[in-house]
Amino acid sequence: MQRRQSSKHSKHVHDSNQTDLSAWRKERSIDTEKTVQNQQSPSDDSEHNSLEKALRFFEKVQDRVSLKKSEVLQKHLSTVESIGLQRGLPPEAFDTLLTVALSGKLADTVNTRLLKSLVPASVIPETSVVSSVSWLCVSKCTGSIQLLFLRWLITMFDFIDRKEQLHALYGFFFSFLYDDKLCPYACHVLYLLTRKENVKPFRVRRLLDLQAKTGMQPHLQALLSLYKLFCPELVNITLPGKSKTYFKNSEAPWKAAINTVRRRNQANSPVSQALCLGTAQPQSRKRKWNTQLIVPVSSANAQNLVGNREKNCVDLYSTIESFPVEQLQTFTQLLENIHCLEFPSQMGSVLANPLLLHYMNCIKDESIYLRLYYWMGQTLQEECTWCVVENNQYEQEFKDFLEIIYKAECFLQEGFSSCEEFLCRSLPLWDGLCCRSQILRLVSWIPLSSFSEMKSQICDPLAQLFFTSSLYFKCSVLECLKELLQNWLNRHVVQLDSESDNQFHSLNTTLSGLVNGIAELIHFVGWISTVALRLENNCTFLLYFILDFYEIVCDMYLKYNLPLLIMPPAGVFYPALLSMDSVSLNHLCYIMYRYRANLVAAKENELNKKKTQQFKFSSQTYQEYNQYIIAMVGCLWTSSAFQKDDHPQGVRLDEELLKQTGVQEFKNSFNIVYHPAMMGYAILFLQQACPDDTTFNFSLIKGKKWNWYLEYLYAQGLKGLKLFVESSINRVSQASQNKAGNVEV
Amino acid sequence: RSHAPDRSHAPPARGHAPAGDVTARAGRAASFERAARGWRWRGPSTSCRRSTPPPCCHLATSLPLPAERDHLRPRIDLIVFIIDIKSKYSLKNVEASLAYVDASFFLGKVCFLVTGVGRVNNCSIEMNAIWKLRDVYCSPVLLCELEVERIQATTAQRLLRMLQICAGHVPGVSALTFGSLMRSSADD
């Protein structure tokens, strides 16, 4: 019924005079009537009809229809604009509209508006783009329209469904370089299209001539760098290193519309036309991000390529047809075609694809990295939600993007350099809340070499935020720094393994750099932890994260074969020792036990002289440890901490002061029975041991009961305490337990 | 446009402190103030029975403050100078107002808040000028973008934590210590 009505309407329009206002008004009222009457039909239908009418109008429009005078033209133009900017245009609309815009039939104002509203709802058919390029070559349209078209092409590049014919038009795009105004954008298009076979000597010569004429422009530099990476023998000049921005941002006029269409598509849950390779992931619906991150399905030429490959496998000397990555489905396919794999032009699709990440890991081709890092750096900079205020509404997408980068980094077990640059630039401006966990996770993958260089841009803003932000932020930062340390240590172990396999002994030079870098990080964490504990009043939650960090630090020698041992600062040790809860105390005991194990092992190695030791721990390290252990044993066992602790920030108190505390027998009263963290256990123990006694007489816990008490504590899960007591406390005899024995160091 | 809100905190007496008067000059400043007021005061976690009074915030567009109200004004614990990097006038105004601040405030009770980092392309002040201010007046610089509501709230919370320290509510950390912490780099 709908179709009959629409055909009636279209007939109505075409029969009557186009400038007849009455016909137009009637049609509009019928439209509204139709939408009111038939409430089942969605507004999509009426919009679709009006779009069809507009398209038919544009197909048949004659030259020189003035916008001001023709209301029909205005109406159809606004239809196209409204549909394009809100819902996106269907694929079949592009041919007509591009032809009209580029053929110069209408005025530039119309053409500009048309081009600016050409936002696709799903894909752009390649044929329309090819025909529009042909129009471009005929130069019927003005220079500014040509420019706008190139910008449109760059922005919508990922939406074009197939690109084989576009690749064939490489030469045409190259000819646009001759025009000064079009040159930057033409370079950008070529950058997206270039494959190895496009790099020819005459093109290199042409680019070098242009460069000689106009100087080293960033866009020329970009294209030359890409050529150089594909064929280094053809490009002999030296190019400066990675440049931060090669191309100006072309997508501004369409950016808002693309985002609107994407959101709309998300809401209506359309069928995603992209295929996720490998795992059965739920199909992501994000348009703009997605078309860069999922390899699009290529349908038509699959058969041809397969046929060619079979032919070429026989003849080894012929050029090997490259295997398009769209067909890559399984790991075995990757292994078979690893020598001729062609990367997709949207480098971002590599990140979410585990097979391509495997490939990236193995190849030595620098161009892949260059393209990926360039694209990643650009996207990170442009979409950063706190550096560019307008991006604030798209925070969820940015978060997801950062997650994907992080997962790719975890897969490859190393960081991307464009990420480091992004963090350097944006951390000083960061508010600490936007994408917090994602940003901190990215920080944990910064390699050690870059970290030492960028310390002032990363550590200082982090420290400033750390001191002024909430408890949870502090804990997140500590966790992130722990992950960072862990990653460095893992990498060190892996390098050690690989080097020992190759029998390549260059350990000396790199090891000291590594040790210094790690030492700096540990001192930084020690500093901020001390301050944080003061600011948060020794909060247990915070102490947990700090002690977690030091749990890694204490075992660096034995577990990671790194000759470095750094004790926690007094501002961390004493709050943990005197904390009110047993978890921190237990944790500290475990850490001190591990420190002891590491120190003992180091001493043994030194004495045995089995391996030539280039490093040995200084006596200062042992002294520090001894001081701490005296304080600790004094606090937990011998009640002598207040007398014997001579650490400058320790708990030494004069005897008069101790007398003033009013504690009756202070010589016996500061040990694991009376420790505030343990008192609860002591009470529970007494309840079980002497159920009839209601006065909690702690001095009962001595002799045999002391051993029972210890067993009780170990049974309550205080394993760290058990290890510490067994290793660090030498019990003189079983009988006299009040004055517990010496401390072995 | 630069605002210099004087964060004042009533002396920690028993009973509740009088709510400070707020002169809101512009919408942005008002919402900032609302964010500041809405933040619940989280006192130290030790057993502090006395309820800490809420912070009072006073806003001004330039210094010196009018002398007529000197006797009514409570003790000032923190002065925050807001500089908008999109406006050269803002920086000039702050530099002029700095002359009226007593030297004792620069021992950790002054802070510069630079807004507008979300529009780095439109900034007309060089960041070098800001760093010079930081070095000359020995006071920390916080960067933010007050156009975004969520960042407003976060920045307000950060300033309130600083205020907590400057008012002496965190035992063991003085305003001077904290100020030097905020300016020191990881190398120190």
Coordinates of N, CA, C and O in Angstrom, one line a residue, chain A residues 343-472:
Chain A
F343 N 49.4 -6.1 4.3 CA 48.7 -5.5 5.4 C 47.5 -4.6 4.9 O 47.5 -4.1 3.9
P344 N 46.5 -4.5 5.7 CA 45.3 -3.7 5.3 C 45.7 -2.3 5.4 O 46.7 -1.9 6.1
S345 N 45.0 -1.4 4.6 CA 45.4 0.0 4.6 C 44.9 0.7 5.9 O 45.5 1.6 6.3
Q346 N 43.9 0.1 6.5 CA 43.6 0.7 7.8 C 44.4 0.0 8.9 O 44.1 -1.1 9.3
M347 N 45.5 0.6 9.3 CA 46.4 0.0 10.2 C 45.8 -0.4 11.5 O 46.2 -1.2 12.2
G348 N 44.7 0.4 11.9 CA 44.2 0.1 13.2 C 43.6 -1.3 13.3 O 43.4 -1.8 14.4
S349 N 43.2 -1.9 12.2 CA 42.6 -3.2 12.3 C 43.5 -4.2 12.7 O 43.1 -5.3 13.2
V350 N 44.8 -3.9 12.7 CA 45.8 -4.9 13.2 C 45.6 -5.1 14.7 O 45.8 -6.2 15.2
L351 N 45.2 -4.0 15.4 CA 45.3 -4.0 16.9 C 44.3 -5.1 17.5 O 44.7 -5.7 18.5
A352 N 43.2 -5.2 16.9 CA 42.2 -6.1 17.5 C 42.3 -7.5 16.9 O 41.5 -8.4 17.3
N353 N 43.2 -7.8 16.1 CA 43.3 -9.1 15.4 C 44.5 -9.8 15.9 O 45.6 -9.5 15.6
P354 N 44.3 -10.9 16.6 CA 45.4 -11.6 17.2 C 46.3 -12.2 16.1 O 47.5 -12.3 16.3
L355 N 45.8 -12.6 15.0 CA 46.7 -13.2 13.9 C 47.6 -12.2 13.4 O 48.8 -12.5 13.2
L356 N 47.1 -11.0 13.1 CA 48.0 -10.0 12.6 C 49.0 -9.5 13.6 O 50.1 -9.1 13.3
L357 N 48.6 -9.6 14.9 CA 49.6 -9.2 15.9 C 50.7 -10.2 16.0 O 51.9 -9.9 16.2
H358 N 50.4 -11.5 15.8 CA 51.4 -12.5 15.7 C 52.4 -12.2 14.6 O 53.6 -12.2 14.7
Y359 N 51.8 -11.8 13.5 CA 52.6 -11.5 12.3 C 53.5 -10.3 12.6 O 54.7 -10.3 12.2
M360 N 52.9 -9.3 13.2 CA 53.7 -8.1 13.5 C 54.9 -8.4 14.4 O 55.9 -7.7 14.3
N361 N 54.7 -9.3 15.2 CA 55.7 -9.7 16.1 C 56.9 -10.3 15.4 O 58.1 -10.1 15.9
C362 N 56.7 -11.0 14.3 CA 57.8 -11.7 13.7 C 58.5 -10.9 12.6 O 59.7 -11.1 12.4
I363 N 57.8 -10.0 11.9 CA 58.4 -9.4 10.7 C 59.3 -8.3 11.1 O 59.3 -7.7 12.2
K364 N 60.2 -8.0 10.2 CA 61.2 -7.0 10.4 C 60.9 -5.7 9.6 O 61.7 -4.8 9.6
D365 N 59.7 -5.7 8.9 CA 59.4 -4.6 8.0 C 59.1 -3.4 8.8 O 58.1 -3.3 9.5
E366 N 59.9 -2.4 8.7 CA 59.6 -1.2 9.5 C 58.4 -0.4 9.1 O 57.8 0.4 9.9
S367 N 58.0 -0.6 7.8 CA 56.9 0.3 7.3 C 55.6 0.0 8.1 O 54.8 0.9 8.3
I368 N 55.5 -1.3 8.5 CA 54.3 -1.6 9.3 C 54.2 -0.8 10.5 O 53.2 -0.2 10.9
Y369 N 55.4 -0.8 11.2 CA 55.4 0.0 12.5 C 55.2 1.4 12.3 O 54.5 2.1 13.0
L370 N 55.8 1.9 11.2 CA 55.7 3.4 11.0 C 54.2 3.7 10.8 O 53.7 4.7 11.3
R371 N 53.5 3.0 9.9 CA 52.1 3.3 9.6 C 51.3 3.1 10.9 O 50.4 4.0 11.2
L372 N 51.5 2.1 11.6 CA 50.7 1.8 12.8 C 50.9 2.9 13.8 O 50.0 3.5 14.4
Y373 N 52.2 3.3 14.1 CA 52.5 4.3 15.1 C 51.9 5.6 14.7 O 51.4 6.4 15.5
Y374 N 52.1 5.9 13.4 CA 51.6 7.2 13.0 C 50.1 7.3 13.2 O 49.6 8.3 13.7
W375 N 49.4 6.3 12.7 CA 47.9 6.3 12.9 C 47.5 6.4 14.3 O 46.7 7.1 14.7
M376 N 48.2 5.6 15.1 CA 47.8 5.5 16.6 C 48.1 6.9 17.2 O 47.3 7.4 18.0
G377 N 49.3 7.5 16.9 CA 49.6 8.7 17.5 C 48.6 9.8 17.1 O 48.1 10.6 17.9
Q378 N 48.2 9.8 15.8 CA 47.2 10.8 15.4 C 45.9 10.6 16.1 O 45.3 11.6 16.6
T379 N 45.4 9.4 16.1 CA 44.1 9.1 16.7 C 44.1 9.5 18.2 O 43.2 10.1 18.7
L380 N 45.2 9.1 18.9 CA 45.2 9.4 20.3 C 45.2 10.9 20.6 O 44.5 11.4 21.4
Q381 N 46.0 11.6 19.7 CA 46.1 13.0 20.0 C 44.7 13.7 19.6 O 44.3 14.6 20.4
E382 N 44.1 13.2 18.6 CA 42.9 13.9 18.2 C 41.7 13.6 19.1 O 40.8 14.4 19.2
E383 N 41.7 12.3 19.6 CA 40.5 11.9 20.3 C 40.6 12.0 21.8 O 39.7 11.6 22.5
C384 N 41.7 12.6 22.2 CA 41.9 12.7 23.7 C 40.8 13.5 24.3 O 40.6 14.6 23.9
T385 N 40.2 13.0 25.3 CA 39.0 13.6 25.8 C 39.3 14.8 26.7 O 38.4 15.6 26.9
W386 N 40.5 14.9 27.2 CA 40.7 16.1 28.1 C 41.6 17.1 27.4 O 41.6 18.3 27.8
C387 N 42.2 16.8 26.3 CA 43.0 17.8 25.6 C 42.2 18.5 24.6 O 42.5 19.6 24.2
V388 N 41.1 17.9 24.2 CA 40.2 18.6 23.3 C 38.8 18.6 23.9 O 38.2 17.5 24.0
V389 N 38.3 19.7 24.2 CA 37.1 19.8 25.0 C 35.9 19.1 24.3 O 35.1 18.5 24.9
E390 N 35.9 19.3 23.0 CA 34.7 18.8 22.3 C 34.6 17.2 22.4 O 33.6 16.7 22.1
N391 N 35.7 16.6 22.6 CA 35.7 15.1 22.6 C 35.1 14.6 23.9 O 35.0 13.3 24.1
N392 N 34.7 15.4 24.8 CA 34.3 14.9 26.1 C 33.1 14.0 26.1 O 33.0 13.1 26.9
Q393 N 32.3 14.2 25.1 CA 31.1 13.4 25.0 C 31.4 12.0 24.5 O 30.6 11.1 24.7
Y394 N 32.6 11.8 23.9 CA 32.9 10.5 23.3 C 33.8 9.7 24.2 O 34.7 9.0 23.8
E395 N 33.7 9.9 25.5 CA 34.7 9.3 26.4 C 34.6 7.8 26.4 O 35.7 7.2 26.5
Q396 N 33.4 7.3 26.3 CA 33.3 5.8 26.3 C 34.1 5.2 25.1 O 34.8 4.2 25.3
E397 N 34.0 5.8 24.0 CA 34.7 5.3 22.8 C 36.2 5.4 23.0 O 36.9 4.4 22.6
F398 N 36.6 6.5 23.6 CA 38.0 6.6 23.8 C 38.5 5.6 24.8 O 39.6 5.0 24.6
K399 N 37.7 5.4 25.8 CA 38.1 4.3 26.8 C 38.3 3.0 26.1 O 39.2 2.2 26.4
D400 N 37.3 2.6 25.3 CA 37.4 1.3 24.6 C 38.6 1.3 23.7 O 39.2 0.2 23.6
F401 N 38.9 2.3 23.0 CA 40.1 2.4 22.2 C 41.3 2.1 23.0 O 42.2 1.3 22.6
L402 N 41.4 2.8 24.1 CA 42.6 2.6 25.0 C 42.7 1.2 25.5 O 43.8 0.6 25.6
E403 N 41.5 0.6 25.8 CA 41.5 -0.8 26.2 C 42.1 -1.7 25.1 O 42.8 -2.6 25.4
I404 N 41.7 -1.4 23.8 CA 42.2 -2.3 22.8 C 43.7 -2.1 22.6 O 44.4 -3.1 22.4
I405 N 44.2 -0.9 22.7 CA 45.6 -0.7 22.7 C 46.3 -1.5 23.8 O 47.3 -2.2 23.6
Y406 N 45.7 -1.4 25.0 CA 46.3 -2.1 26.1 C 46.4 -3.6 25.9 O 47.4 -4.3 26.2
K407 N 45.3 -4.1 25.4 CA 45.3 -5.6 25.2 C 46.3 -6.0 24.1 O 47.0 -7.0 24.2
A408 N 46.5 -5.2 23.1 CA 47.5 -5.5 22.1 C 48.9 -5.4 22.7 O 49.7 -6.2 22.4
E409 N 49.1 -4.4 23.6 CA 50.4 -4.4 24.3 C 50.6 -5.6 25.1 O 51.7 -6.1 25.2
C410 N 49.6 -6.1 25.8 CA 49.7 -7.3 26.6 C 50.0 -8.5 25.8 O 50.8 -9.3 26.1
F411 N 49.4 -8.5 24.6 CA 49.7 -9.6 23.7 C 51.1 -9.6 23.2 O 51.8 -10.7 23.2
L412 N 51.6 -8.4 22.8 CA 52.9 -8.4 22.3 C 54.0 -8.3 23.4 O 55.2 -8.3 23.1
Q413 N 53.5 -8.1 24.6 CA 54.4 -7.9 25.8 C 55.4 -6.8 25.6 O 56.5 -6.9 26.0
E414 N 54.9 -5.7 25.0 CA 55.8 -4.5 25.0 C 54.9 -3.3 24.6 O 53.8 -3.5 24.1
G415 N 55.4 -2.1 24.9 CA 54.6 -0.9 24.7 C 54.8 -0.4 23.3 O 55.8 -0.7 22.6
F416 N 53.9 0.5 22.9 CA 54.0 1.2 21.6 C 54.6 2.6 21.8 O 54.2 3.2 22.8
S417 N 55.5 3.0 21.0 CA 56.2 4.2 21.2 C 55.2 5.4 21.1 O 55.3 6.5 21.7
S418 N 54.2 5.3 20.2 CA 53.2 6.4 20.0 C 52.4 6.6 21.3 O 52.0 7.7 21.7
C419 N 52.2 5.4 22.1 CA 51.5 5.6 23.3 C 52.4 6.4 24.3 O 51.8 7.2 25.0
E420 N 53.7 6.1 24.3 CA 54.5 6.9 25.3 C 54.5 8.4 24.9 O 54.4 9.2 25.8
E421 N 54.5 8.7 23.7 CA 54.5 10.1 23.3 C 53.2 10.7 23.7 O 53.1 11.9 24.2
F422 N 52.1 10.0 23.5 CA 50.8 10.5 23.9 C 50.8 10.8 25.4 O 50.3 11.8 25.9
L423 N 51.3 9.8 26.2 CA 51.3 10.0 27.6 C 52.1 11.2 28.1 O 51.7 12.0 28.9
C424 N 53.3 11.3 27.4 CA 54.1 12.5 27.7 C 53.4 13.8 27.5 O 53.5 14.7 28.3
R425 N 52.6 13.9 26.4 CA 52.0 15.1 26.1 C 50.7 15.3 27.0 O 50.4 16.5 27.3
S426 N 50.0 14.3 27.3 CA 48.7 14.5 27.9 C 48.7 14.3 29.4 O 47.8 14.8 30.0
L427 N 49.7 13.6 30.0 CA 49.6 13.4 31.4 C 49.7 14.8 32.2 O 49.0 14.9 33.2
P428 N 50.5 15.7 31.8 CA 50.5 17.0 32.5 C 49.2 17.7 32.5 O 48.9 18.5 33.4
L429 N 48.3 17.4 31.5 CA 47.0 18.1 31.5 C 45.9 17.2 32.1 O 44.8 17.6 32.1
W430 N 46.2 16.0 32.5 CA 45.2 15.1 32.9 C 44.6 15.5 34.3 O 45.3 15.9 35.1
D431 N 43.3 15.2 34.4 CA 42.6 15.5 35.6 C 42.6 14.4 36.6 O 42.1 14.5 37.7
G432 N 43.0 13.2 36.1 CA 43.1 12.1 37.0 C 41.8 11.3 37.1 O 41.7 10.2 37.7
L433 N 40.7 11.7 36.4 CA 39.5 10.9 36.4 C 39.1 10.3 35.1 O 38.7 9.2 35.0
C434 N 39.4 11.1 34.0 CA 39.0 10.6 32.7 C 39.8 9.3 32.3 O 41.0 9.4 32.3
C435 N 39.1 8.2 32.0 CA 39.7 7.0 31.5 C 40.9 6.6 32.5 O 41.9 6.2 32.0
R436 N 40.6 6.7 33.8 CA 41.7 6.6 34.7 C 42.4 5.2 34.6 O 43.6 5.1 34.5
S437 N 41.6 4.1 34.7 CA 42.3 2.8 34.7 C 43.0 2.5 33.4 O 44.0 1.9 33.4
Q438 N 42.4 3.0 32.3 CA 43.0 2.7 31.0 C 44.3 3.4 30.9 O 45.3 2.9 30.4
I439 N 44.4 4.7 31.3 CA 45.6 5.5 31.2 C 46.7 4.9 32.1 O 47.8 4.7 31.7
L440 N 46.3 4.5 33.3 CA 47.3 3.9 34.2 C 47.8 2.6 33.7 O 49.0 2.3 33.8
R441 N 46.9 1.8 33.0 CA 47.4 0.6 32.5 C 48.4 0.8 31.4 O 49.4 0.1 31.2
L442 N 48.1 1.9 30.6 CA 49.1 2.2 29.5 C 50.4 2.6 30.1 O 51.5 2.3 29.5
V443 N 50.4 3.3 31.2 CA 51.6 3.8 31.8 C 52.5 2.5 32.2 O 53.7 2.5 32.1
S444 N 51.8 1.4 32.6 CA 52.5 0.3 33.1 C 53.3 -0.4 32.0 O 54.0 -1.3 32.3
W445 N 53.1 0.0 30.7 CA 53.8 -0.7 29.6 C 54.9 0.2 29.1 O 55.5 -0.2 28.1
I446 N 55.2 1.3 29.7 CA 56.3 2.1 29.2 C 57.6 1.4 29.4 O 57.9 0.9 30.5
P447 N 58.5 1.3 28.4 CA 59.7 0.6 28.6 C 60.7 1.4 29.4 O 60.6 2.6 29.5
L448 N 61.7 0.8 30.0 CA 62.5 1.4 31.0 C 63.4 2.5 30.3 O 63.5 3.6 30.9
S449 N 63.8 2.3 29.1 CA 64.7 3.3 28.5 C 63.9 4.6 28.3 O 64.4 5.7 28.6
S450 N 62.6 4.5 27.8 CA 61.9 5.8 27.6 C 61.5 6.4 29.0 O 61.4 7.6 29.1
F451 N 61.3 5.6 30.0 CA 60.9 6.1 31.2 C 61.9 7.0 31.8 O 61.6 8.1 32.4
S452 N 63.2 6.6 31.7 CA 64.3 7.4 32.3 C 64.3 8.8 31.6 O 64.6 9.8 32.2
E453 N 64.1 8.8 30.3 CA 64.1 10.0 29.6 C 62.9 10.9 29.9 O 63.0 12.1 29.9
M454 N 61.8 10.3 30.1 CA 60.6 11.1 30.2 C 60.1 11.2 31.6 O 59.0 11.5 31.9
K455 N 61.1 11.1 32.5 CA 60.7 11.1 34.0 C 59.9 12.4 34.3 O 58.9 12.3 35.0
S456 N 60.4 13.5 33.9 CA 59.8 14.7 34.3 C 58.4 14.9 33.8 O 57.6 15.5 34.3
Q457 N 58.2 14.3 32.6 CA 56.8 14.5 32.0 C 55.8 13.4 32.5 O 54.6 13.6 32.4
I458 N 56.4 12.3 33.1 CA 55.4 11.3 33.6 C 55.4 11.3 35.1 O 54.3 11.4 35.7
C459 N 56.5 11.3 35.7 CA 56.5 11.2 37.2 C 56.0 12.4 37.9 O 55.3 12.3 38.9
D460 N 56.4 13.6 37.4 CA 56.0 14.8 38.1 C 54.5 15.0 38.0 O 53.9 15.3 39.1
P461 N 53.9 15.0 36.9 CA 52.4 15.2 36.9 C 51.7 14.1 37.7 O 50.7 14.3 38.4
L462 N 52.2 12.8 37.6 CA 51.6 11.7 38.4 C 51.7 12.0 39.9 O 50.8 11.8 40.6
A463 N 52.9 12.5 40.3 CA 53.1 12.8 41.7 C 52.2 13.9 42.2 O 51.6 13.9 43.2
Q464 N 52.0 15.0 41.3 CA 51.2 16.1 41.7 C 49.7 15.6 41.9 O 49.0 15.9 42.8
L465 N 49.3 14.8 40.9 CA 47.9 14.3 41.0 C 47.8 13.4 42.2 O 46.8 13.4 42.9
F466 N 48.8 12.6 42.4 CA 48.8 11.6 43.5 C 48.6 12.3 44.8 O 47.8 11.9 45.7
F467 N 49.3 13.4 45.1 CA 49.3 14.0 46.4 C 47.9 14.7 46.6 O 47.5 14.9 47.7
T468 N 47.3 15.1 45.5 CA 46.0 15.9 45.8 C 44.8 15.0 45.5 O 43.7 15.6 45.6
S469 N 44.9 13.8 45.1 CA 43.7 13.0 44.7 C 43.3 12.1 45.8 O 43.9 12.0 46.9
S470 N 42.2 11.4 45.5 CA 41.6 10.5 46.6 C 42.5 9.3 46.9 O 43.4 9.0 46.2
L471 N 42.1 8.6 47.9 CA 42.7 7.4 48.4 C 42.8 6.4 47.2 O 43.8 5.7 47.0
Y472 N 41.7 6.3 46.5 CA 41.6 5.3 45.5 C 42.5 5.5 44.3 O 43.1 4.6 43.7

